[in-house]
Short mmCIF file of C-alpha atoms and ligand atoms in Angstrom, two decimals:
data_model
loop_
_atom_site.label_atom_id
_atom_site.label_comp_id
_atom_site.label_asym_id
_atom_site.label_seq_id
_atom_site.Cartn_x
_atom_site.Cartn_y
_atom_site.Cartn_z
CA MET A 1 0.00 0.00 0.00
CA ARG A 2 1.21 3.54 -0.75
CA ILE A 3 0.32 5.68 2.25
CA VAL A 4 0.88 9.37 2.89
CA VAL A 5 0.96 10.55 6.49
CA LEU A 6 0.36 14.26 6.95
CA GLY A 7 2.72 14.57 9.90
CA GLY A 8 4.76 11.48 10.65
CA THR A 9 7.52 12.98 12.77
CA VAL A 10 5.98 12.98 16.25
CA PHE A 11 3.91 10.74 18.52
CA LEU A 12 0.75 9.37 16.84
CA SER A 13 1.49 10.23 13.25
CA ARG A 14 5.05 8.92 13.64
CA ALA A 15 3.67 5.72 15.15
CA VAL A 16 1.32 5.42 12.15
CA ALA A 17 4.29 5.78 9.80
CA GLU A 18 6.20 3.15 11.79
CA ALA A 19 3.25 0.76 11.77
CA ALA A 20 2.81 1.17 8.01
CA LEU A 21 6.51 0.58 7.39
CA ALA A 22 6.37 -2.53 9.58
CA ALA A 23 3.45 -3.76 7.45
CA GLY A 24 5.61 -3.35 4.33
CA ASP A 25 3.92 -0.22 3.01
CA SER A 26 5.54 2.55 1.02
CA VAL A 27 5.29 5.56 3.35
CA THR A 28 5.53 9.29 2.60
CA CYS A 29 5.56 11.68 5.55
CA VAL A 30 4.70 15.35 5.01
CA SER A 31 5.82 17.91 7.58
CA ARG A 32 7.78 21.15 7.85
CA GLY A 33 10.74 19.21 9.20
CA VAL A 34 10.98 21.27 12.39
CA SER A 35 9.87 18.53 14.81
CA GLY A 36 12.37 15.96 13.62
CA GLU A 37 12.70 13.38 10.90
CA PRO A 38 10.19 10.67 10.00
CA PRO A 39 11.11 7.05 10.72
CA ARG A 40 13.88 5.47 8.66
CA GLY A 41 12.47 4.02 5.47
CA ALA A 42 9.83 6.71 4.98
CA THR A 43 10.13 9.39 2.29
CA ALA A 44 10.18 12.86 3.85
CA VAL A 45 8.43 15.68 2.00
CA LYS A 46 8.77 19.15 3.45
CA VAL A 47 5.63 21.31 3.30
CA ASP A 48 4.24 24.08 5.46
CA ARG A 49 0.51 23.44 5.52
CA SER A 50 -0.19 27.02 6.52
CA GLU A 51 0.65 27.91 2.90
CA PRO A 52 -2.47 27.12 0.84
CA GLY A 53 -1.69 24.94 -2.17
CA ALA A 54 1.78 23.95 -0.92
CA LEU A 55 0.74 20.34 -0.35
CA ALA A 56 -0.61 19.94 -3.88
CA ALA A 57 2.56 21.49 -5.31
CA ALA A 58 4.84 19.23 -3.25
CA LEU A 59 3.10 15.94 -3.99
CA GLY A 60 2.76 16.61 -7.71
CA GLY A 61 0.58 14.08 -9.50
CA GLN A 62 1.30 11.22 -7.09
CA GLU A 63 -1.43 8.73 -6.20
CA PHE A 64 -1.86 7.07 -2.82
CA ASP A 65 -3.91 4.16 -1.51
CA ALA A 66 -4.36 5.85 1.84
CA VAL A 67 -4.02 9.24 3.51
CA VAL A 68 -3.75 9.79 7.27
CA ASP A 69 -4.26 13.36 8.43
CA VAL A 70 -3.73 14.43 12.06
CA ALA A 71 -4.27 18.19 11.55
CA THR A 72 -4.90 19.49 15.04
CA MET A 73 -6.05 23.05 14.91
CA SER A 74 -7.00 24.02 11.40
CA ALA A 75 -10.00 23.02 9.32
CA PRO A 76 -8.48 24.97 6.37
CA TRP A 77 -5.47 22.61 6.42
CA VAL A 78 -7.86 19.69 6.16
CA ARG A 79 -9.73 21.23 3.21
CA ASP A 80 -6.42 22.07 1.52
CA ALA A 81 -5.34 18.43 1.90
CA LEU A 82 -8.64 17.27 0.42
CA ASP A 83 -8.18 19.69 -2.50
CA ALA A 84 -4.69 18.31 -3.07
CA LEU A 85 -5.30 14.61 -2.59
CA ALA A 86 -8.95 13.53 -2.45
CA GLY A 87 -9.03 12.91 -6.20
CA ARG A 88 -5.83 10.87 -6.09
CA ALA A 89 -6.19 8.90 -2.90
CA GLY A 90 -8.10 5.85 -1.78
CA HIS A 91 -8.84 5.48 1.92
CA TRP A 92 -8.81 8.65 4.04
CA THR A 93 -8.25 8.72 7.81
CA PHE A 94 -8.77 11.87 9.80
CA VAL A 95 -7.72 11.87 13.45
CA SER A 96 -10.25 13.84 15.45
CA SER A 97 -10.78 13.96 19.20
CA ILE A 98 -13.22 13.03 21.92
CA ASN A 99 -13.26 16.77 22.59
CA ALA A 100 -15.60 16.93 19.57
CA TYR A 101 -18.54 15.91 21.80
CA ALA A 102 -20.82 18.63 23.10
CA ASP A 103 -21.59 16.99 26.45
CA LEU A 104 -18.49 15.62 28.12
CA SER A 105 -20.39 14.73 31.28
CA LEU A 106 -22.33 11.95 29.56
CA ARG A 107 -20.96 8.56 30.61
CA GLY A 108 -21.11 5.57 28.28
CA GLY A 109 -21.60 7.82 25.24
CA THR A 110 -21.19 6.52 21.70
CA VAL A 111 -20.25 8.20 18.41
CA GLY A 112 -23.89 9.06 17.69
CA GLN A 113 -23.78 11.60 20.52
CA ALA A 114 -24.19 15.30 19.62
CA THR A 115 -20.99 17.15 18.74
CA LEU A 116 -20.01 20.78 19.23
CA PRO A 117 -20.93 23.32 16.56
CA PRO A 118 -18.30 23.17 13.79
CA LEU A 119 -15.62 25.80 13.38
CA HIS A 120 -14.52 25.96 9.77
CA GLY A 121 -11.74 28.52 10.01
CA ALA A 122 -8.38 28.60 11.74
CA PRO A 123 -8.80 29.72 15.36
CA ASP A 124 -7.00 32.60 16.95
CA PRO A 125 -3.61 31.19 18.04
CA ALA A 126 -4.07 32.92 21.41
CA VAL A 127 -6.98 30.67 22.39
CA GLN A 128 -6.33 27.54 20.41
CA PHE A 129 -4.53 25.53 23.05
CA THR A 130 -6.25 27.00 26.07
CA ASP A 131 -9.85 26.40 25.04
CA PRO A 132 -10.81 22.73 24.62
CA GLU A 133 -14.14 23.78 23.05
CA VAL A 134 -12.33 25.62 20.26
CA TYR A 135 -10.18 22.53 19.71
CA GLY A 136 -13.28 20.33 19.67
CA SER A 137 -15.13 22.65 17.28
CA VAL A 138 -12.18 22.76 14.85
CA LYS A 139 -12.15 18.96 14.89
CA VAL A 140 -15.89 18.90 14.12
CA GLY A 141 -15.38 21.37 11.23
CA SER A 142 -12.53 19.22 9.94
CA GLU A 143 -14.58 16.02 10.23
CA ASP A 144 -17.38 17.70 8.23
CA ALA A 145 -14.93 18.62 5.47
CA VAL A 146 -13.64 15.04 5.27
CA ARG A 147 -17.15 13.53 5.21
CA ASP A 148 -18.21 16.05 2.59
CA ARG A 149 -15.35 15.29 0.20
CA ALA A 150 -14.38 11.69 0.98
CA GLY A 151 -17.23 10.33 3.09
CA ASP A 152 -17.53 7.14 1.05
CA ARG A 153 -13.99 6.10 2.02
CA ALA A 154 -13.29 8.00 5.25
CA LEU A 155 -12.39 6.75 8.68
CA ILE A 156 -12.82 9.36 11.42
CA VAL A 157 -11.00 8.42 14.61
CA ARG A 158 -11.97 10.48 17.65
CA GLY A 159 -8.89 9.99 19.75
CA GLY A 160 -9.05 9.65 23.51
CA LEU A 161 -6.09 9.85 25.89
CA MET A 162 -3.10 8.69 23.84
CA CYS A 163 -0.18 7.44 25.89
CA GLY A 164 3.29 6.00 25.64
CA HIS A 165 6.46 6.57 23.71
CA GLY A 166 6.80 10.01 22.12
CA ASP A 167 4.07 11.73 24.14
CA LEU A 168 4.88 15.44 24.38
CA LEU A 169 1.99 16.38 26.67
CA ASP A 170 3.50 14.96 29.89
CA ARG A 171 0.20 13.64 31.28
CA PHE A 172 0.32 9.84 31.50
CA GLY A 173 4.11 10.14 31.62
CA TYR A 174 3.83 12.14 34.84
CA TRP A 175 2.44 9.08 36.60
CA ALA A 176 4.97 6.64 35.15
CA ASN A 177 7.72 9.04 36.19
CA ARG A 178 6.32 9.86 39.64
CA ILE A 179 5.45 6.30 40.54
CA SER A 180 8.90 5.07 39.49
CA ARG A 181 10.54 7.49 41.92
CA GLY A 182 8.80 6.15 45.03
CA GLY A 183 8.17 7.86 48.35
CA ARG A 184 4.85 9.49 49.23
CA ALA A 185 3.02 10.40 46.01
CA VAL A 186 -0.14 12.53 45.97
CA VAL A 187 -3.06 10.97 44.11
CA PRO A 188 -6.60 12.36 43.94
CA ASP A 189 -9.03 10.60 46.25
CA VAL A 190 -11.89 10.18 43.80
CA PRO A 191 -13.54 6.77 44.13
CA GLY A 192 -15.12 5.59 40.89
CA HIS A 193 -13.27 8.15 38.73
CA PRO A 194 -13.41 6.56 35.24
CA MET A 195 -10.33 6.36 33.06
CA GLN A 196 -9.74 5.24 29.52
CA LEU A 197 -6.59 5.38 27.44
CA VAL A 198 -4.89 3.92 24.44
CA ASP A 199 -1.26 3.10 23.79
CA VAL A 200 -0.18 5.13 20.77
CA ARG A 201 1.26 1.98 19.14
CA ASP A 202 -2.09 0.19 19.37
CA LEU A 203 -4.03 3.11 17.92
CA ALA A 204 -1.51 3.57 15.11
CA ALA A 205 -1.49 -0.11 14.20
CA TRP A 206 -5.30 -0.13 14.11
CA ILE A 207 -5.40 2.94 11.86
CA VAL A 208 -3.07 1.22 9.41
CA ARG A 209 -5.10 -2.01 9.53
CA CYS A 210 -8.28 0.00 8.85
CA ALA A 211 -6.65 1.72 5.87
CA ARG A 212 -5.66 -1.68 4.45
CA ALA A 213 -9.09 -3.19 5.11
CA GLY A 214 -10.96 -0.14 3.83
CA THR A 215 -12.77 0.34 7.16
CA ILE A 216 -14.87 3.48 7.10
CA GLY A 217 -17.08 5.33 9.57
CA THR A 218 -16.62 7.23 12.82
CA TYR A 219 -15.08 5.60 15.88
CA ASP A 220 -13.80 6.63 19.27
CA GLY A 221 -10.09 5.90 19.24
CA THR A 222 -9.51 4.73 22.77
CA GLY A 223 -9.32 1.59 24.86
CA PRO A 224 -11.74 -0.16 27.21
CA ARG A 225 -13.25 1.56 30.23
CA SER A 226 -11.35 1.41 33.50
CA THR A 227 -10.90 3.61 36.56
CA LEU A 228 -8.18 6.07 37.49
CA ALA A 229 -7.41 4.06 40.63
CA ARG A 230 -6.99 0.86 38.59
CA VAL A 231 -4.75 2.58 36.02
CA LEU A 232 -2.52 3.97 38.79
CA GLU A 233 -2.38 0.48 40.30
CA GLU A 234 -1.33 -1.01 36.95
CA ILE A 235 1.37 1.66 36.52
CA THR A 236 2.55 0.87 40.05
CA ASP A 237 2.72 -2.85 39.34
CA ALA A 238 4.76 -2.12 36.20
CA VAL A 239 7.21 0.58 37.27
CA GLY A 240 6.56 1.37 40.97
CA ALA A 241 9.57 1.88 43.23
CA PRO A 242 9.70 -0.33 46.33
CA GLY A 243 8.05 1.39 49.28
CA LEU A 244 5.97 3.73 47.13
CA ASP A 245 3.05 5.16 49.09
CA LEU A 246 0.13 6.52 47.02
CA VAL A 247 -1.43 9.07 49.36
CA ARG A 248 -5.09 9.65 48.47
CA VAL A 249 -5.74 13.35 49.04
CA PRO A 250 -9.34 14.62 49.15
CA VAL A 251 -10.31 16.92 46.31
CA GLU A 252 -11.17 19.73 48.77
CA THR A 253 -7.51 19.80 49.84
CA LEU A 254 -6.34 19.68 46.24
CA TYR A 255 -8.56 22.61 45.30
CA SER A 256 -7.52 24.63 48.35
CA GLU A 257 -3.87 24.00 47.41
CA ASP A 258 -4.54 25.26 43.86
CA VAL A 259 -3.88 21.89 42.27
CA GLY A 260 -5.30 21.84 38.73
CA ILE A 261 -7.09 19.04 36.94
CA TRP A 262 -6.10 17.00 33.85
CA TYR A 263 -3.19 18.99 32.37
CA GLY A 264 -0.93 21.93 32.96
CA PRO A 265 1.51 23.16 35.57
CA ARG A 266 0.66 22.40 39.23
CA SER A 267 -1.85 19.76 38.18
CA LEU A 268 -2.61 16.13 38.82
CA PRO A 269 -2.75 14.82 35.27
CA LEU A 270 -5.72 12.64 34.24
CA TRP A 271 -7.80 13.89 37.19
CA LEU A 272 -11.15 15.13 35.81
CA PRO A 273 -14.10 16.84 37.46
CA GLU A 274 -17.34 14.83 37.29
CA THR A 275 -18.61 17.27 34.63
CA HIS A 276 -15.98 15.72 32.30
CA TRP A 277 -16.04 12.07 33.32
CA GLY A 278 -17.67 11.20 30.00
CA MET A 279 -14.31 11.92 28.32
CA ALA A 280 -12.85 8.90 30.02
CA ASP A 281 -15.91 6.67 29.97
CA ARG A 282 -16.86 6.08 26.35
CA ASP A 283 -18.61 2.95 25.18
CA VAL A 284 -16.04 1.70 22.69
CA THR A 285 -17.69 -1.61 21.82
CA ASP A 286 -17.82 -0.59 18.13
CA THR A 287 -14.14 0.31 18.08
CA LEU A 288 -13.11 -2.98 19.64
CA ASP A 289 -15.43 -4.83 17.24
CA ALA A 290 -13.72 -2.96 14.39
CA GLY A 291 -10.42 -4.45 15.44
CA LEU A 292 -8.64 -2.12 17.89
CA THR A 293 -6.51 -4.35 20.09
CA VAL A 294 -5.04 -3.00 23.30
CA ARG A 295 -1.98 -4.04 25.24
CA PRO A 296 -1.90 -4.10 29.06
CA VAL A 297 -1.46 -0.67 30.73
CA ALA A 298 1.75 -2.07 32.24
CA GLU A 299 3.39 -2.12 28.81
CA THR A 300 2.31 1.45 28.13
CA ALA A 301 3.69 2.48 31.53
CA ARG A 302 7.08 0.94 30.76
CA ALA A 303 7.19 2.67 27.35
CA ALA A 304 6.16 5.98 28.92
CA LEU A 305 8.87 5.68 31.58
CA GLU A 306 11.53 4.95 28.98
CA TRP A 307 10.40 8.05 27.08
CA GLU A 308 10.36 10.11 30.30
CA ARG A 309 13.95 9.01 31.02
CA ARG A 310 14.96 10.10 27.57
CA LEU A 311 13.37 13.53 28.07
CA GLY A 312 14.85 13.79 31.59
CA LEU A 313 12.97 12.74 34.72
CA ASP A 314 13.68 16.07 36.43
CA ARG A 315 12.92 18.39 33.53
CA GLU A 316 10.41 21.19 33.78
CA ARG A 317 7.08 19.57 32.91
CA LYS A 318 3.98 20.69 31.05
CA ALA A 319 1.80 18.72 33.44
CA GLY A 320 2.06 17.56 37.05
CA LEU A 321 3.31 18.67 40.42
CA THR A 322 6.90 19.58 41.15
CA GLU A 323 8.50 17.94 44.18
CA ALA A 324 8.06 21.17 46.17
CA GLU A 325 4.40 21.46 45.16
CA GLU A 326 3.76 17.87 46.11
CA ARG A 327 5.42 18.35 49.52
CA ALA A 328 3.19 21.39 50.15
CA VAL A 329 0.06 19.37 49.30
CA LEU A 330 1.19 16.53 51.58
CA ARG A 331 1.80 19.02 54.43
CA ALA A 332 -1.68 20.52 53.95
CA HIS A 333 -3.17 17.02 53.89
CA THR A 334 -1.38 15.96 57.07
CA THR A 335 -2.01 19.13 59.06
CA GLY A 336 -5.45 19.94 57.64
N1 NAP B 401 -2.38 13.41 22.50
C1 NAP B 401 -3.60 13.00 22.78
O1 NAP B 401 -3.86 12.43 23.84
C2 NAP B 401 -4.71 13.23 21.77
C3 NAP B 401 -6.03 12.99 22.17
C4 NAP B 401 -7.05 13.11 21.21
C5 NAP B 401 -6.74 13.44 19.91
N2 NAP B 401 -5.46 13.71 19.57
C6 NAP B 401 -5.17 14.01 18.17
O2 NAP B 401 -4.22 13.06 17.72
C7 NAP B 401 -3.37 13.64 16.75
C8 NAP B 401 -1.93 13.59 17.25
O3 NAP B 401 -1.08 13.73 16.17
P1 NAP B 401 0.51 13.74 16.38
O4 NAP B 401 0.81 12.99 17.62
O5 NAP B 401 1.16 13.33 15.15
O6 NAP B 401 0.86 15.25 16.72
P2 NAP B 401 0.40 16.64 16.10
O7 NAP B 401 1.04 17.65 16.97
O8 NAP B 401 -1.05 16.70 15.92
O9 NAP B 401 1.06 16.66 14.63
C9 NAP B 401 2.35 16.96 14.50
C10 NAP B 401 2.80 16.65 13.06
O10 NAP B 401 2.32 17.64 12.16
C11 NAP B 401 3.43 18.30 11.56
N3 NAP B 401 3.12 19.73 11.39
C12 NAP B 401 2.90 20.65 12.35
N4 NAP B 401 2.70 21.85 11.81
C13 NAP B 401 2.79 21.69 10.46
C14 NAP B 401 2.68 22.58 9.35
N5 NAP B 401 2.44 23.89 9.51
N6 NAP B 401 2.83 22.07 8.12
C15 NAP B 401 3.09 20.75 7.91
N7 NAP B 401 3.18 19.87 8.94
C16 NAP B 401 3.05 20.34 10.19
C17 NAP B 401 4.58 18.08 12.54
O11 NAP B 401 5.85 18.16 11.93
P3 NAP B 401 6.65 19.57 11.84
O12 NAP B 401 6.49 20.24 13.17
O13 NAP B 401 8.05 19.19 11.55
O14 NAP B 401 6.02 20.34 10.75
C18 NAP B 401 4.28 16.67 13.03
O15 NAP B 401 4.76 15.70 12.14
C19 NAP B 401 -3.88 15.04 16.53
O16 NAP B 401 -4.84 15.02 15.51
C20 NAP B 401 -4.53 15.35 17.88
O17 NAP B 401 -5.48 16.38 17.76
C21 NAP B 401 -4.43 13.61 20.45
#
């Protein structure tokens, strides 16, 4: 199969390129070339997608059996890719997000659930990464464009929490890192908190299998339902230091200590308020029936820790508590 990956140098799109190469495909990766090189064996094509028409010019009259597009924040990029390639490509995968759903509190939701209103333009860069609704709306606008132009051969994958090697968001990796270092580690005391994740290698391999099989339709791209407590337990079993003590701290203490949810500095990554539990509690029966296979969380934890070590365990993080912040929370918990 001849496959073009729009991206291919980082995390998911790189894993897609690797999976396609492993399957014996001829792989072209399109990126600016600022985030690194694609995997060995892939053909690198340098394009800046913010320049309309650049993709069409760079790929000339080439034909592809499959396209995988991960465009994050720009419906115009997606339309430009369709202009360039829809007439010369077979299967089309667009990687969307679970943030596309309008009601993230709904637990057990399926892909038929209502989505946010679409945003068809490119959002203001000042809000694009701080407003999940803008992100979700851009994904909906992008999905619409793909269905409109290639709906008869399109796979839309609404990604959930992607984890493992190459993750640049520092969320799941925070726990692999923290748990591997031992001592008293703050965890949110939220019984029943749902959690759901997918190892980037499993999602990538499934995307490539779908492209080969011609699977079309819309699917949530994440693994089976679990709980946050269970996931932390599985990470502990895989990479936990001897003597590790997971200290369950009530949410009232976390809030009073200014600890944030989900992502960002001074946060406990993966912790969600109940208003967002639906993000980590999707009914993915259809996805599993369509062939997504998932490895044990332990394997993802080991891959995440290896990646964390490569980035530097003590680096400044995008998500999580610093040692000093964690000590302050533990003091407040003990004295409060
Ligand atoms: N991480 C999660 O947990 C999560 C959850 C749900 C959904 N998702 C979705 O999953 C996908 C993740 O994709 P990803 O891991 O490959 O990362 P990504 O950050 O979405 O894509 C990065 C790729 O795009 C290229 N790129 C960036 N700007 C470009 C430009 N102007 N022109 C051409 N290429 C450009 C990058 O290379 P250069 O920088 O070298 O150009 C890189 O190869 C996204 O669609 C994301 O929205 C992620």
